[in-house]
PDB file of C-alpha atoms in Angstrom:
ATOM      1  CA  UNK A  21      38.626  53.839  52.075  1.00  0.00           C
ATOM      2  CA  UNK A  22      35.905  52.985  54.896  1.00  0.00           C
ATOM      3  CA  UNK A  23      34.768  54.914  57.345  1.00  0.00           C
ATOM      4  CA  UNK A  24      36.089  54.189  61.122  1.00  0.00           C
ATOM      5  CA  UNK A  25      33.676  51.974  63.324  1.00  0.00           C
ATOM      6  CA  UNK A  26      32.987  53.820  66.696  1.00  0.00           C
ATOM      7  CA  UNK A  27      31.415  52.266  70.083  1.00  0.00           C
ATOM      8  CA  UNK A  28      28.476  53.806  70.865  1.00  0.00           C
ATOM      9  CA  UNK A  29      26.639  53.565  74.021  1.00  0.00           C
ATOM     10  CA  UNK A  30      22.656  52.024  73.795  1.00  0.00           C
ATOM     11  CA  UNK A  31      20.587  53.812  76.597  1.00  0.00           C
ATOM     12  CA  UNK A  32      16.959  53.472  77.465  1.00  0.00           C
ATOM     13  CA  UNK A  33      14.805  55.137  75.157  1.00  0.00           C
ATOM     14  CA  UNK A  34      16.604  53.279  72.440  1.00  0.00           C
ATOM     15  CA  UNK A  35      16.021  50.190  73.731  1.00  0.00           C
ATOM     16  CA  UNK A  36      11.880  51.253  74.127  1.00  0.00           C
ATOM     17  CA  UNK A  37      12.595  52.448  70.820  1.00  0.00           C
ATOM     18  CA  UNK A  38      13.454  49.112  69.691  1.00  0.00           C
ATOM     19  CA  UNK A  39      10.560  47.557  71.445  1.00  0.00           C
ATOM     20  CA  UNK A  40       8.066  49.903  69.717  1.00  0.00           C
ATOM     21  CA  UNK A  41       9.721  48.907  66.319  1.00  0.00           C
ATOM     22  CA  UNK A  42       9.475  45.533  66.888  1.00  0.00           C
ATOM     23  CA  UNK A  43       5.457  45.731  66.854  1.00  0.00           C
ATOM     24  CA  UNK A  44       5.010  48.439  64.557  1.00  0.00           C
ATOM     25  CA  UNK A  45       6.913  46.674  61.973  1.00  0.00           C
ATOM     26  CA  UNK A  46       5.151  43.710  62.548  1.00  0.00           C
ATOM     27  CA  UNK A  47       1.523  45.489  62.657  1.00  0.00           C
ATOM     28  CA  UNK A  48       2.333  47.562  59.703  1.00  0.00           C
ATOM     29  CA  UNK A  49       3.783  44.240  57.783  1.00  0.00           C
ATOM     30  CA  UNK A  50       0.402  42.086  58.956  1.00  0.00           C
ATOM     31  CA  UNK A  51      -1.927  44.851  57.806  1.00  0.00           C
ATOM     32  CA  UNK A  52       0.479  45.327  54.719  1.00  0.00           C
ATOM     33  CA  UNK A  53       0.135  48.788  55.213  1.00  0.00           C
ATOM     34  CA  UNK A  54       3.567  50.268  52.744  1.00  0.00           C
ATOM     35  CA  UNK A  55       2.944  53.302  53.434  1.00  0.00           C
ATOM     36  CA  UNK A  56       4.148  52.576  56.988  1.00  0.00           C
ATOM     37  CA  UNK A  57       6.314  50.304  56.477  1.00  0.00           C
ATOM     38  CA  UNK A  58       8.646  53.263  54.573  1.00  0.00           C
ATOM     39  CA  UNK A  59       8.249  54.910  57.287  1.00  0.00           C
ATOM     40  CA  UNK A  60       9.521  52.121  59.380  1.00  0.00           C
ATOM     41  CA  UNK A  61      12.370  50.356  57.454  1.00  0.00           C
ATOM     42  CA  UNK A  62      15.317  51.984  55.410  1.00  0.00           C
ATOM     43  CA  UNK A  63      15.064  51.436  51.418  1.00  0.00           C
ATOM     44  CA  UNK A  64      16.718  48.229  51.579  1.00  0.00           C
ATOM     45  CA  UNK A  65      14.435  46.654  53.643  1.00  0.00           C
ATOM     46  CA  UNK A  66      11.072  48.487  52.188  1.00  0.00           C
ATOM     47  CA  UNK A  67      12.125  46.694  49.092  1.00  0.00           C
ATOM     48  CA  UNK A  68      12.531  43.188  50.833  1.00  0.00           C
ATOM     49  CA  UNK A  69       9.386  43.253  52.638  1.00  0.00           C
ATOM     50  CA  UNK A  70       7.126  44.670  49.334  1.00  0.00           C
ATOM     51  CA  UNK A  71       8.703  41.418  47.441  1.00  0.00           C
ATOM     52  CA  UNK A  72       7.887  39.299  50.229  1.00  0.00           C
ATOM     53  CA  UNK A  73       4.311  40.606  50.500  1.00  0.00           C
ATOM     54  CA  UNK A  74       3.956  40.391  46.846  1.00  0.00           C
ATOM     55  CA  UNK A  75       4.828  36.787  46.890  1.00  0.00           C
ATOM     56  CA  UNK A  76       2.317  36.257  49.586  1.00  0.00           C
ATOM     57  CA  UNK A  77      -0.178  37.904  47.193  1.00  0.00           C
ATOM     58  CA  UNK A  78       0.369  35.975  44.247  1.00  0.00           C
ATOM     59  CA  UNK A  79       0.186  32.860  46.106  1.00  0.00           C
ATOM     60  CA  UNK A  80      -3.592  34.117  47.468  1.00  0.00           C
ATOM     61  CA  UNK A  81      -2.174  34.121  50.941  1.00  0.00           C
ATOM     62  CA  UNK A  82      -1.570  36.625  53.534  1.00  0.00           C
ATOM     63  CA  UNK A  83       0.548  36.674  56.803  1.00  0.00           C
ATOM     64  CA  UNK A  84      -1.294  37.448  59.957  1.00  0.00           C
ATOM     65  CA  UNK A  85       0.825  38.236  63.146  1.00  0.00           C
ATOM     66  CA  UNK A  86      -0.869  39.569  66.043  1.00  0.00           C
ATOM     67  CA  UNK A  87       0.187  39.670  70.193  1.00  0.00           C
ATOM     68  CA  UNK A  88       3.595  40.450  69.613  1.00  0.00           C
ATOM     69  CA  UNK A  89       5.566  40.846  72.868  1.00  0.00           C
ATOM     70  CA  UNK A  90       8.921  41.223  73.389  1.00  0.00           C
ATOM     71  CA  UNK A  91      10.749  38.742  75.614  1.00  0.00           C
ATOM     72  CA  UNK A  92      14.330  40.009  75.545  1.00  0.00           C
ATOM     73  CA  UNK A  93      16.604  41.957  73.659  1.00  0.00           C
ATOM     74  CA  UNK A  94      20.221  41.743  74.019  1.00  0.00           C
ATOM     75  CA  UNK A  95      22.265  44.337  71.984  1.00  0.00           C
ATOM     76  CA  UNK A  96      24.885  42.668  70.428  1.00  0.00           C
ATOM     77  CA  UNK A  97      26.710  45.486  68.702  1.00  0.00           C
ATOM     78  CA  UNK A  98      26.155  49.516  68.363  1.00  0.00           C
ATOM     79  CA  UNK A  99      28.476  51.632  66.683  1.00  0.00           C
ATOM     80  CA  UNK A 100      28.746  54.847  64.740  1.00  0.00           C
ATOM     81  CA  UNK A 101      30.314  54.863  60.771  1.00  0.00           C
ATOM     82  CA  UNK A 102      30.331  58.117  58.933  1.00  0.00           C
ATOM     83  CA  UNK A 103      26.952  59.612  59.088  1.00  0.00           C
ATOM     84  CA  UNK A 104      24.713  57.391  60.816  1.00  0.00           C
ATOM     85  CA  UNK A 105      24.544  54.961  63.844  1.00  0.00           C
ATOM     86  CA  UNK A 106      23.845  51.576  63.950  1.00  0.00           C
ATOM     87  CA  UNK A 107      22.535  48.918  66.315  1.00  0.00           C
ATOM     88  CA  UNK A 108      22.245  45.311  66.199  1.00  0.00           C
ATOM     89  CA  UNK A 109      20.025  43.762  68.854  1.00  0.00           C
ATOM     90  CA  UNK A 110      19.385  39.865  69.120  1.00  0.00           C
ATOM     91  CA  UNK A 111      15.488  40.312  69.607  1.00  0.00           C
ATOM     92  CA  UNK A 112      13.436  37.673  71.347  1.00  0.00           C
ATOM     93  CA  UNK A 113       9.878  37.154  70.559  1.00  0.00           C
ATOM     94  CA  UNK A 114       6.343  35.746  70.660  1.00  0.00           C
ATOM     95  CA  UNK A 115       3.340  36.199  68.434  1.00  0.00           C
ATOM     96  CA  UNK A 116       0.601  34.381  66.976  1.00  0.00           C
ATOM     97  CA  UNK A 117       1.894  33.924  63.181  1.00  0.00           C
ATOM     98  CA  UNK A 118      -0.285  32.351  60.869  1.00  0.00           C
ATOM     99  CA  UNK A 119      -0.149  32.263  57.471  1.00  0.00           C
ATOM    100  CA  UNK A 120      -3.998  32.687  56.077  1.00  0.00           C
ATOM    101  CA  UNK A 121      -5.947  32.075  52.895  1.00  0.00           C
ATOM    102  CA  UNK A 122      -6.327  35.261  51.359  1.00  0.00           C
ATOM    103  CA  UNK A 123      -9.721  34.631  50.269  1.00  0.00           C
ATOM    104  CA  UNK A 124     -11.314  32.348  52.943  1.00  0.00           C
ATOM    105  CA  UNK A 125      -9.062  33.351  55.992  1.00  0.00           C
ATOM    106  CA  UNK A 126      -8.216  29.571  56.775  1.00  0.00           C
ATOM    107  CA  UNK A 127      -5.110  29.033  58.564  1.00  0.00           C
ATOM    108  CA  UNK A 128      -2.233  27.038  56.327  1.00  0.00           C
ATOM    109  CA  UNK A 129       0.402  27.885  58.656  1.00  0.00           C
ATOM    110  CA  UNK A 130       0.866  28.516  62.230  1.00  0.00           C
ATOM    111  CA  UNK A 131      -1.175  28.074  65.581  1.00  0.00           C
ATOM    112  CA  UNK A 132      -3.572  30.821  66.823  1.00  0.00           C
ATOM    113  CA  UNK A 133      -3.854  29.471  70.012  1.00  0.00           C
ATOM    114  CA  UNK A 134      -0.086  28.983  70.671  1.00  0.00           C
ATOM    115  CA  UNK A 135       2.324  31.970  70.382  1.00  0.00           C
ATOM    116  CA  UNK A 136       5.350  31.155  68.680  1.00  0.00           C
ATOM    117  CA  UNK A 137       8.430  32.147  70.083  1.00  0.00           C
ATOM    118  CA  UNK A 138      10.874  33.980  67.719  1.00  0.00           C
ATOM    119  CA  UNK A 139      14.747  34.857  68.142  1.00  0.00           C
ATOM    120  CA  UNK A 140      15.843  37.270  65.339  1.00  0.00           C
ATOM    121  CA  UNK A 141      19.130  40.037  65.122  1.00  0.00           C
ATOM    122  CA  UNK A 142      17.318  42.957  63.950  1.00  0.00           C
ATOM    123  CA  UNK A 143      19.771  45.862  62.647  1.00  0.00           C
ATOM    124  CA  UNK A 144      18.458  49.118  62.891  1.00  0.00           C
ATOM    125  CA  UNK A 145      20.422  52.939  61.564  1.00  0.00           C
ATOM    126  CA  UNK A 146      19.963  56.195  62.897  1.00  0.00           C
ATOM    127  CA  UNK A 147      20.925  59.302  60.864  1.00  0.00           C
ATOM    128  CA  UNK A 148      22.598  61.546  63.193  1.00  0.00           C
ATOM    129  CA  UNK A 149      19.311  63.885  62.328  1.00  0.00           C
ATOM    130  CA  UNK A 150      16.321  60.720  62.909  1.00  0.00           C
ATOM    131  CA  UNK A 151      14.874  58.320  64.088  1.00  0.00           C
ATOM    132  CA  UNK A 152      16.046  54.174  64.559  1.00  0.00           C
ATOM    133  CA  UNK A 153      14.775  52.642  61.178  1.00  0.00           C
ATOM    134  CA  UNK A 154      15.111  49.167  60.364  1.00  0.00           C
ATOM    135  CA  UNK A 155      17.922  48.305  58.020  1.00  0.00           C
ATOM    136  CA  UNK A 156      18.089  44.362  58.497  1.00  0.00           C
ATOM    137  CA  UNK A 157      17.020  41.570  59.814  1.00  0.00           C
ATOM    138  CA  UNK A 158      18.431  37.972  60.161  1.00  0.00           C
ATOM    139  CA  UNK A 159      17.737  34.642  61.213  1.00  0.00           C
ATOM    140  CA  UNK A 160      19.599  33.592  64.766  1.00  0.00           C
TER     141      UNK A 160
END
């Protein structure tokens, strides 16, 4: 049987908490720095991002996103289940996100003059002990 779904209340420092998230994930995925990223990110998404970074690899290109400021972000659900807490928050974005040449640094994707704007629901989990990690992220 599941464990009961309780409201919980989103205050302040959770919401700069978010903020800071939102560009240390994004530095940490840019430089492809792992070690960070763990740090970051629950399991689930650690193992997402390394496959999507691999595949960047592979295909001798890297992603590049840089400027990253945070527009709005609307929490659209928090609650507790069993040990942990959870927040969803509808995060809106710009950055400069190219996708380079590995080797020559061209740009194949993306503008670096023009931010892009970015609207994402980014779920993040809280042991009752921690810190807000990342645990998911989807398209809006």
């Amino acid at each position: 049987m599941a464990g009961e779904e309780i409201e919980i209340e989103i205050g302040n420092a959770d919401r700069q908490d978010f903020e800071r998230l939102l560009s240390e994930v994004q530095n940490a995925y840019a430089n492809e720095d792992f070690s960070r990223l763990r740090e970051l990110t629950t399991p689930e998404v650690m193992s997402y991002f390394a496959e999507e970074l691999s595949q960047n690899a592979t295909a001798g290109r890297r992603n590049s996103v840089s400027g990253t400021t945070l527009i709005d972000a609307e929490v659209a659900e928090a609650w507790r289940e069993e040990s942990a807490d959870y927040a969803t928050i509808a995060m809106r974005y710009e950055s400069i996100d190219l996708m380079l040449d590995r080797n020559s640094g061209a740009v194949l994707e993306g503008d670096p003059e023009q931010p892009s704007r970015t609207v994402e629901l980014w779920t993040f989990r809280r042991a009752f002990d921690g810190h807000w990690r990342l645990s998911a992220i989807q398209e809006a």
